[in-house]
Amino acid sequence: MRHLRVLCAIADTGSLHKAARELGLAQPSLSTQLRRIERALGAQLFVRARTGCRPTPLGLAVLSRARPLVAEFAAIVTETRAAAARAAGGFQLRIGATASRAIPAWLRLLRTRRPGVEPTLQMSVSANALLGMVAAGRLDMAFVHEVEGSPLRVPPGLCLRVLVEREPQFVTLAADHPAASRPRVSLTDLAGDRWMVDSTVDGEWDALCRALRAAGLDSEMLHGDYLTAYSLAAIGEVVTVSQPTAPVRPDLAIRPLEGDPIGVRLLLAARSERELDAAYPELEEAYWAVAWEAPAYREWLGRAHPAEGEPDAPAVPYRPPAHHPDPDTPPARRPRPLAADAHAG
């Protein structure tokens, strides 16, 4: 079964490198496994080229038999584990996620409100890898970010629920950067800056490249993880893209980008609607709590979405927490919440 999963991953990603990352393997190890499989079957299953891997006619025939077997085995594993957990009086909820400040509160709410449920967490920079793990039965659900312009590869049979249809991505720069004095920053304000982005995050490098090209800029871009990017941004070496819920630091400024050129869709994925129902309300509450605590994002939400009752007020997924952090501040304007479901497969 492991070999069949390897073949499906290579076919789905079209790349040994991407398939290895999705499976949590080193690329040389995956290449060795593929050669072993091909020797056992006595024929080449994939054509390797500079542009990636594509199945041979025999490879397509093998994949047509492998996919239903992999899906059925994943279902057996999932159902058996769930039955065993129920018999033991508890249930381990295996959650995967890309980075989000909402995750700690989400896990805490699940533990508090779902007796007998013990959530576990697996983080990854690759949303596609996490979706593959849910489809394979290695995770129960995944909270992922889909970068605008780079659609995720959603395996057949997964159910998706949209938490936020479009979350704007902000810019993080040094607190003493000239552009930090402005409430909103345009990309042209940063024409002389270098950017640092984590290129291993699905779609993120491409999204920034598109935005810079649209603004007529040819800025230098560096690869680096976001912990390093924030450290370098604080001393003025780079600027970087950040989630609007990023924590406030005295040495950094977090500002919306003029025109909101980069956006992501936030999704919760599972194999059934029942599984989504078991965790989505807590995720929604946790997300909007951290959104409300982020000053730049709170201000952006107030400007972007007029109060309910005002002309042309849109339906947006904005819901402040039940207890406002400042009791002396009047209740927040509350546009109608948006509940959006999507089904794939």
C-alpha positions as a LaTeX table, in Angstrom:
\begin{tabular}{lrrr}
\hline
Residue & $x$ (\AA) & $y$ (\AA) & $z$ (\AA) \\
\hline
Met1 & 0.00 & 0.00 & 0.00 \\
Arg2 & 2.90 & 2.36 & 0.69 \\
His3 & 4.13 & 1.83 & $-2.87$ \\
Leu4 & 0.70 & 2.59 & $-4.29$ \\
Arg5 & 0.58 & 5.84 & $-2.30$ \\
Val6 & 3.98 & 6.77 & $-3.73$ \\
Leu7 & 2.74 & 6.29 & $-7.30$ \\
Cys8 & $-0.41$ & 8.35 & $-6.66$ \\
Ala9 & 1.59 & 11.18 & $-5.06$ \\
Ile10 & 4.02 & 11.38 & $-7.99$ \\
Ala11 & 1.15 & 11.42 & $-10.48$ \\
Asp12 & $-0.82$ & 14.04 & $-8.53$ \\
Thr13 & 2.09 & 16.44 & $-8.05$ \\
Gly14 & 3.88 & 15.80 & $-11.34$ \\
Ser15 & 7.21 & 16.07 & $-9.56$ \\
Leu16 & 9.45 & 13.80 & $-7.51$ \\
His17 & 10.46 & 16.78 & $-5.36$ \\
Lys18 & 6.88 & 17.80 & $-4.58$ \\
Ala19 & 5.75 & 14.23 & $-4.04$ \\
Ala20 & 8.60 & 13.65 & $-1.60$ \\
Arg21 & 7.62 & 16.74 & 0.38 \\
Glu22 & 3.97 & 15.65 & 0.40 \\
Leu23 & 4.90 & 12.19 & 1.68 \\
Gly24 & 7.43 & 13.49 & 4.21 \\
Leu25 & 10.35 & 11.77 & 2.49 \\
Ala26 & 13.72 & 12.83 & 1.16 \\
Gln27 & 13.74 & 12.99 & $-2.64$ \\
Pro28 & 16.57 & 10.41 & $-3.03$ \\
Ser29 & 14.55 & 7.98 & $-0.90$ \\
Leu30 & 11.46 & 8.50 & $-3.06$ \\
Ser31 & 13.48 & 8.02 & $-6.26$ \\
Thr32 & 14.86 & 4.75 & $-4.87$ \\
Gln33 & 11.35 & 3.56 & $-4.03$ \\
Leu34 & 10.10 & 4.39 & $-7.51$ \\
Arg35 & 12.96 & 2.44 & $-9.13$ \\
Arg36 & 12.21 & $-0.52$ & $-6.85$ \\
Ile37 & 8.51 & $-0.44$ & $-7.83$ \\
Glu38 & 9.36 & $-0.25$ & $-11.52$ \\
Arg39 & 11.79 & $-3.17$ & $-11.22$ \\
Ala40 & 9.13 & $-5.25$ & $-9.46$ \\
Leu41 & 6.61 & $-4.54$ & $-12.23$ \\
Gly42 & 9.18 & $-4.89$ & $-14.99$ \\
Ala43 & 8.37 & $-1.62$ & $-16.78$ \\
Gln44 & 8.79 & 2.14 & $-16.57$ \\
Leu45 & 5.80 & 3.87 & $-14.96$ \\
Phe46 & 6.87 & 7.51 & $-15.28$ \\
Val47 & 8.79 & 9.54 & $-17.83$ \\
Arg48 & 11.26 & 11.86 & $-16.06$ \\
Ala49 & 11.88 & 15.19 & $-17.75$ \\
Arg50 & 13.14 & 18.64 & $-16.76$ \\
Thr51 & 9.52 & 19.79 & $-16.53$ \\
Gly52 & 8.56 & 16.99 & $-14.12$ \\
Cys53 & 7.22 & 13.43 & $-14.20$ \\
Arg54 & 4.33 & 12.14 & $-16.28$ \\
Pro55 & 2.86 & 8.62 & $-16.30$ \\
Thr56 & 3.60 & 6.28 & $-19.17$ \\
Pro57 & 0.62 & 4.40 & $-20.69$ \\
Leu58 & 1.42 & 1.49 & $-18.37$ \\
Gly59 & 1.72 & 3.94 & $-15.48$ \\
Leu60 & $-1.79$ & 5.25 & $-16.21$ \\
Ala61 & $-3.12$ & 1.70 & $-16.16$ \\
Val62 & $-1.47$ & 1.00 & $-12.80$ \\
Leu63 & $-2.77$ & 4.29 & $-11.36$ \\
Ser64 & $-6.33$ & 3.48 & $-12.42$ \\
Arg65 & $-6.14$ & 0.37 & $-10.20$ \\
Ala66 & $-4.11$ & 1.97 & $-7.42$ \\
Arg67 & $-6.29$ & 4.99 & $-6.64$ \\
Pro68 & $-9.43$ & 3.12 & $-5.49$ \\
Leu69 & $-7.28$ & 0.73 & $-3.43$ \\
Val70 & $-5.53$ & 3.64 & $-1.67$ \\
Ala71 & $-8.86$ & 5.38 & $-0.99$ \\
Glu72 & $-10.45$ & 2.20 & 0.36 \\
Phe73 & $-7.50$ & 1.40 & 2.60 \\
Ala74 & $-7.56$ & 4.97 & 4.00 \\
Ala75 & $-11.26$ & 4.57 & 4.82 \\
Ile76 & $-10.60$ & 1.27 & 6.59 \\
Val77 & $-7.83$ & 2.82 & 8.69 \\
Thr78 & $-9.95$ & 5.84 & 9.60 \\
Glu79 & $-13.02$ & 3.81 & 10.58 \\
Thr80 & $-10.96$ & 1.31 & 12.59 \\
Arg81 & $-9.15$ & 4.02 & 14.54 \\
Ala82 & $-12.40$ & 5.84 & 15.26 \\
Ala83 & $-14.03$ & 2.63 & 16.51 \\
Ala84 & $-11.03$ & 1.84 & 18.71 \\
Ala85 & $-11.04$ & 5.35 & 20.17 \\
Arg86 & $-14.75$ & 5.13 & 20.96 \\
Ala87 & $-14.26$ & 1.78 & 22.64 \\
Ala88 & $-11.49$ & 3.27 & 24.78 \\
Gly89 & $-13.74$ & 6.14 & 25.84 \\
Gly90 & $-11.88$ & 8.86 & 23.97 \\
Phe91 & $-11.03$ & 10.13 & 20.52 \\
Gln92 & $-7.81$ & 11.57 & 19.16 \\
Leu93 & $-8.60$ & 14.32 & 16.66 \\
Arg94 & $-5.63$ & 14.56 & 14.30 \\
Ile95 & $-5.43$ & 18.11 & 12.98 \\
Gly96 & $-3.07$ & 19.48 & 10.37 \\
Ala97 & $-2.56$ & 23.18 & 9.76 \\
Thr98 & $-0.59$ & 25.82 & 8.00 \\
Ala99 & 0.56 & 28.70 & 10.21 \\
Ser100 & $-2.15$ & 30.70 & 12.01 \\
Arg101 & $-2.38$ & 32.54 & 15.32 \\
Ala102 & $-5.86$ & 31.04 & 15.75 \\
Ile103 & $-4.54$ & 27.52 & 16.32 \\
Pro104 & $-3.74$ & 27.66 & 20.09 \\
Ala105 & $-7.18$ & 29.02 & 20.97 \\
Trp106 & $-8.83$ & 26.52 & 18.60 \\
Leu107 & $-7.17$ & 23.57 & 20.32 \\
Arg108 & $-8.04$ & 24.96 & 23.75 \\
Leu109 & $-11.71$ & 25.39 & 22.79 \\
Leu110 & $-11.89$ & 21.86 & 21.40 \\
Arg111 & $-10.47$ & 20.38 & 24.59 \\
Thr112 & $-12.85$ & 22.44 & 26.72 \\
Arg113 & $-16.05$ & 21.91 & 24.75 \\
Arg114 & $-15.60$ & 18.39 & 23.36 \\
Pro115 & $-15.17$ & 16.00 & 26.32 \\
Gly116 & $-13.25$ & 12.90 & 25.38 \\
Val117 & $-11.64$ & 14.57 & 22.37 \\
Glu118 & $-7.88$ & 15.06 & 22.44 \\
Pro119 & $-6.69$ & 17.14 & 19.47 \\
Thr120 & $-3.18$ & 16.60 & 18.14 \\
Leu121 & $-1.45$ & 18.97 & 15.75 \\
Gln122 & 0.82 & 18.57 & 12.73 \\
Met123 & 2.09 & 21.75 & 11.12 \\
Ser124 & 3.26 & 22.10 & 7.52 \\
Val125 & 4.09 & 24.94 & 5.14 \\
Ser126 & 2.40 & 22.94 & 2.36 \\
Ala127 & $-1.39$ & 23.07 & 2.27 \\
Asn128 & $-1.39$ & 20.54 & $-0.57$ \\
Ala129 & 0.57 & 18.07 & 1.53 \\
Leu130 & $-1.90$ & 18.42 & 4.40 \\
Leu131 & $-4.90$ & 17.87 & 2.11 \\
Gly132 & $-3.23$ & 14.73 & 0.80 \\
Met133 & $-2.76$ & 13.48 & 4.35 \\
Val134 & $-6.44$ & 14.02 & 5.13 \\
Ala135 & $-7.45$ & 12.12 & 1.98 \\
Ala136 & $-5.06$ & 9.29 & 2.91 \\
Gly137 & $-6.51$ & 8.98 & 6.42 \\
Arg138 & $-3.34$ & 10.18 & 8.14 \\
Leu139 & $-5.12$ & 13.30 & 9.41 \\
Asp140 & $-8.78$ & 13.85 & 10.33 \\
Met141 & $-8.89$ & 17.45 & 9.13 \\
Ala142 & $-6.68$ & 20.31 & 7.99 \\
Phe143 & $-6.93$ & 24.09 & 8.34 \\
Val144 & $-5.17$ & 25.50 & 5.30 \\
His145 & $-4.53$ & 28.69 & 3.34 \\
Glu146 & $-5.16$ & 28.83 & $-0.41$ \\
Val147 & $-3.17$ & 31.65 & $-1.98$ \\
Glu148 & $-5.14$ & 33.61 & $-4.55$ \\
Gly149 & $-4.07$ & 32.63 & $-8.07$ \\
Ser150 & $-2.60$ & 29.30 & $-6.95$ \\
Pro151 & $-5.51$ & 26.85 & $-6.48$ \\
Leu152 & $-4.91$ & 23.95 & $-4.15$ \\
Arg153 & $-4.98$ & 20.36 & $-5.43$ \\
Val154 & $-8.00$ & 19.07 & $-3.52$ \\
Pro155 & $-8.17$ & 15.26 & $-3.56$ \\
Pro156 & $-11.52$ & 13.74 & $-4.58$ \\
Gly157 & $-13.92$ & 13.06 & $-1.73$ \\
Leu158 & $-12.82$ & 15.84 & 0.62 \\
Cys159 & $-15.34$ & 18.32 & 2.02 \\
Leu160 & $-14.27$ & 21.94 & 2.35 \\
Arg161 & $-15.70$ & 24.70 & 4.51 \\
Val162 & $-14.67$ & 28.29 & 3.92 \\
Leu163 & $-13.71$ & 30.23 & 7.04 \\
Val164 & $-12.72$ & 33.43 & 5.21 \\
Glu165 & $-13.30$ & 33.89 & 1.50 \\
Arg166 & $-10.48$ & 36.41 & 1.12 \\
Glu167 & $-8.09$ & 37.38 & 3.89 \\
Pro168 & $-5.83$ & 40.28 & 2.83 \\
Gln169 & $-2.10$ & 39.82 & 3.31 \\
Phe170 & $-0.29$ & 42.73 & 4.93 \\
Val171 & 3.32 & 43.89 & 4.83 \\
Thr172 & 5.69 & 43.81 & 7.79 \\
Leu173 & 8.53 & 46.35 & 7.84 \\
Ala174 & 10.81 & 48.03 & 10.34 \\
Ala175 & 9.07 & 50.38 & 12.75 \\
Asp176 & 11.35 & 53.22 & 11.60 \\
His177 & 10.82 & 52.54 & 7.88 \\
Pro178 & 9.63 & 55.73 & 6.11 \\
Ala179 & 6.48 & 53.94 & 4.90 \\
Ala180 & 5.58 & 52.82 & 8.43 \\
Ser181 & 4.19 & 56.28 & 9.18 \\
Arg182 & 1.36 & 55.67 & 6.69 \\
Pro183 & $-1.84$ & 53.78 & 7.60 \\
Arg184 & $-1.71$ & 51.94 & 4.25 \\
Val185 & 1.42 & 51.17 & 2.23 \\
Ser186 & 1.59 & 50.90 & $-1.55$ \\
Leu187 & 4.02 & 48.55 & $-3.25$ \\
Thr188 & 5.67 & 51.54 & $-4.93$ \\
Asp189 & 6.48 & 52.89 & $-1.44$ \\
Leu190 & 8.69 & 49.80 & $-1.11$ \\
Ala191 & 10.34 & 50.01 & $-4.54$ \\
Gly192 & 13.84 & 50.19 & $-3.05$ \\
Asp193 & 13.35 & 47.33 & $-0.56$ \\
Arg194 & 14.27 & 43.69 & $-0.76$ \\
Trp195 & 11.55 & 41.15 & 0.04 \\
Met196 & 11.99 & 37.91 & 1.93 \\
Val197 & 9.36 & 35.20 & 1.41 \\
Asp198 & 9.21 & 31.51 & 2.27 \\
Ser199 & 9.11 & 29.93 & $-1.17$ \\
Thr200 & 8.18 & 26.53 & 0.29 \\
Val201 & 4.71 & 27.88 & 1.19 \\
Asp202 & 2.41 & 26.79 & $-1.63$ \\
Gly203 & 1.71 & 29.74 & $-3.94$ \\
Glu204 & 3.19 & 32.50 & $-1.80$ \\
Trp205 & 6.28 & 33.33 & $-3.88$ \\
Asp206 & 4.22 & 33.40 & $-7.08$ \\
Ala207 & 1.58 & 35.67 & $-5.53$ \\
Leu208 & 4.14 & 38.29 & $-4.53$ \\
Cys209 & 5.83 & 38.08 & $-7.95$ \\
Arg210 & 2.48 & 38.74 & $-9.64$ \\
Ala211 & 1.73 & 41.69 & $-7.36$ \\
Leu212 & 5.14 & 43.26 & $-7.92$ \\
Arg213 & 4.91 & 42.84 & $-11.68$ \\
Ala214 & 1.44 & 44.40 & $-11.71$ \\
Ala215 & 2.90 & 47.40 & $-9.87$ \\
Gly216 & 5.70 & 47.68 & $-12.44$ \\
Leu217 & 8.39 & 46.66 & $-9.95$ \\
Asp218 & 11.34 & 44.32 & $-10.28$ \\
Ser219 & 12.23 & 44.06 & $-6.60$ \\
Glu220 & 14.88 & 41.69 & $-5.32$ \\
Met221 & 13.34 & 38.65 & $-3.61$ \\
Leu222 & 15.09 & 36.42 & $-1.09$ \\
His223 & 14.03 & 33.04 & 0.21 \\
Gly224 & 13.81 & 32.58 & 3.97 \\
Asp225 & 11.54 & 31.29 & 6.71 \\
Tyr226 & 9.31 & 33.89 & 8.33 \\
Leu227 & 11.06 & 33.88 & 11.70 \\
Thr228 & 14.22 & 34.98 & 9.89 \\
Ala229 & 12.26 & 37.40 & 7.72 \\
Tyr230 & 10.78 & 39.18 & 10.75 \\
Ser231 & 14.19 & 39.41 & 12.40 \\
Leu232 & 15.70 & 40.98 & 9.28 \\
Ala233 & 12.69 & 43.24 & 8.75 \\
Ala234 & 13.14 & 44.62 & 12.26 \\
Ile235 & 16.59 & 45.97 & 11.35 \\
Gly236 & 15.52 & 47.26 & 7.94 \\
Glu237 & 17.23 & 44.60 & 5.83 \\
Val238 & 14.03 & 43.32 & 4.18 \\
Val239 & 10.27 & 43.69 & 4.13 \\
Thr240 & 7.98 & 40.66 & 4.14 \\
Val241 & 4.41 & 39.53 & 3.58 \\
Ser242 & 2.48 & 38.73 & 6.76 \\
Gln243 & $-0.93$ & 37.54 & 7.86 \\
Pro244 & $-3.11$ & 40.40 & 9.15 \\
Thr245 & $-3.36$ & 38.65 & 12.53 \\
Ala246 & 0.44 & 38.76 & 13.04 \\
Pro247 & 1.41 & 39.74 & 16.61 \\
Val248 & 2.37 & 43.34 & 17.34 \\
Arg249 & 6.06 & 44.00 & 18.05 \\
Pro250 & 7.62 & 47.34 & 18.99 \\
Asp251 & 10.37 & 47.00 & 16.39 \\
Leu252 & 8.01 & 46.12 & 13.52 \\
Ala253 & 5.10 & 47.81 & 11.76 \\
Ile254 & 2.29 & 45.76 & 10.18 \\
Arg255 & 0.40 & 47.66 & 7.52 \\
Pro256 & $-2.27$ & 46.86 & 4.90 \\
Leu257 & $-1.14$ & 47.06 & 1.29 \\
Glu258 & $-2.90$ & 49.62 & $-0.86$ \\
Gly259 & $-5.45$ & 47.82 & $-3.02$ \\
Asp260 & $-4.96$ & 44.53 & $-1.13$ \\
Pro261 & $-3.09$ & 42.89 & $-4.04$ \\
Ile262 & $-2.43$ & 39.61 & $-2.22$ \\
Gly263 & $-5.17$ & 37.52 & $-0.64$ \\
Val264 & $-5.71$ & 34.00 & 0.67 \\
Arg265 & $-8.76$ & 31.85 & 1.27 \\
Leu266 & $-8.95$ & 30.06 & 4.62 \\
Leu267 & $-10.40$ & 26.55 & 4.48 \\
Leu268 & $-11.13$ & 23.67 & 6.81 \\
Ala269 & $-10.99$ & 20.29 & 5.05 \\
Ala270 & $-12.19$ & 16.88 & 6.22 \\
Arg271 & $-13.64$ & 13.71 & 4.75 \\
Ser272 & $-17.20$ & 14.37 & 5.89 \\
Glu273 & $-19.55$ & 17.18 & 6.84 \\
Arg274 & $-19.97$ & 15.59 & 10.27 \\
Glu275 & $-16.24$ & 15.94 & 10.94 \\
Leu276 & $-16.36$ & 19.58 & 9.85 \\
Asp277 & $-19.31$ & 20.26 & 12.16 \\
Ala278 & $-17.34$ & 18.83 & 15.08 \\
Ala279 & $-14.56$ & 21.43 & 14.86 \\
Tyr280 & $-15.58$ & 24.38 & 12.67 \\
Pro281 & $-17.48$ & 26.48 & 15.30 \\
Glu282 & $-14.44$ & 26.51 & 17.59 \\
Leu283 & $-12.12$ & 27.41 & 14.72 \\
Glu284 & $-14.37$ & 30.27 & 13.67 \\
Glu285 & $-14.51$ & 31.66 & 17.20 \\
Ala286 & $-10.75$ & 31.34 & 17.68 \\
Tyr287 & $-9.97$ & 33.06 & 14.38 \\
Trp288 & $-12.17$ & 36.09 & 14.92 \\
Ala289 & $-10.87$ & 36.48 & 18.46 \\
Val290 & $-7.30$ & 36.89 & 17.22 \\
Ala291 & $-8.49$ & 39.03 & 14.29 \\
Trp292 & $-10.15$ & 41.42 & 16.73 \\
Glu293 & $-6.99$ & 41.60 & 18.84 \\
Ala294 & $-4.82$ & 42.66 & 15.86 \\
Pro295 & $-5.02$ & 46.49 & 15.62 \\
Ala296 & $-4.20$ & 46.81 & 11.91 \\
Tyr297 & $-6.60$ & 44.05 & 10.93 \\
Arg298 & $-9.38$ & 45.41 & 13.16 \\
Glu299 & $-9.00$ & 48.81 & 11.54 \\
Trp300 & $-8.96$ & 47.25 & 8.06 \\
Leu301 & $-12.15$ & 45.33 & 8.79 \\
Gly302 & $-13.86$ & 48.48 & 10.02 \\
Arg303 & $-12.97$ & 50.37 & 6.83 \\
Ala304 & $-13.58$ & 47.55 & 4.39 \\
His305 & $-16.95$ & 46.48 & 5.75 \\
Pro306 & $-19.47$ & 49.18 & 6.79 \\
Ala307 & $-21.79$ & 48.56 & 9.68 \\
Glu308 & $-24.90$ & 46.51 & 9.08 \\
Gly309 & $-27.73$ & 48.77 & 8.08 \\
Glu310 & $-25.53$ & 51.17 & 6.14 \\
Pro311 & $-26.10$ & 51.38 & 2.37 \\
Asp312 & $-24.64$ & 48.46 & 0.43 \\
Ala313 & $-23.42$ & 46.72 & 3.57 \\
Pro314 & $-21.92$ & 43.41 & 2.40 \\
Ala315 & $-22.27$ & 40.06 & 4.10 \\
Val316 & $-18.79$ & 39.35 & 5.48 \\
Pro317 & $-17.42$ & 36.70 & 7.82 \\
Tyr318 & $-16.61$ & 39.19 & 10.57 \\
Arg319 & $-17.69$ & 38.44 & 14.09 \\
Pro320 & $-15.91$ & 40.03 & 17.09 \\
Pro321 & $-15.60$ & 37.91 & 20.24 \\
Ala322 & $-18.41$ & 37.95 & 22.76 \\
His323 & $-16.34$ & 39.93 & 25.26 \\
His324 & $-14.70$ & 42.99 & 23.76 \\
Pro325 & $-11.13$ & 43.47 & 25.03 \\
Asp326 & $-11.86$ & 47.04 & 26.09 \\
Pro327 & $-15.12$ & 47.35 & 28.12 \\
Asp328 & $-15.15$ & 51.14 & 27.65 \\
Thr329 & $-15.28$ & 50.83 & 23.87 \\
Pro330 & $-18.75$ & 50.72 & 22.30 \\
Pro331 & $-19.82$ & 47.41 & 20.71 \\
Ala332 & $-18.23$ & 46.81 & 17.34 \\
Arg333 & $-20.15$ & 47.17 & 14.13 \\
Arg334 & $-21.33$ & 43.73 & 13.18 \\
Pro335 & $-21.90$ & 42.92 & 9.52 \\
Arg336 & $-23.84$ & 39.75 & 8.83 \\
Pro337 & $-21.65$ & 36.63 & 9.07 \\
Leu338 & $-21.00$ & 34.66 & 5.93 \\
Ala339 & $-21.31$ & 30.89 & 6.03 \\
Ala340 & $-19.77$ & 29.37 & 2.94 \\
Asp341 & $-19.42$ & 25.68 & 2.22 \\
Ala342 & $-17.71$ & 24.09 & $-0.74$ \\
His343 & $-17.46$ & 20.46 & $-1.72$ \\
Ala344 & $-14.71$ & 18.93 & $-3.78$ \\
Gly345 & $-14.63$ & 15.63 & $-5.51$ \\
\hline
\end{tabular}
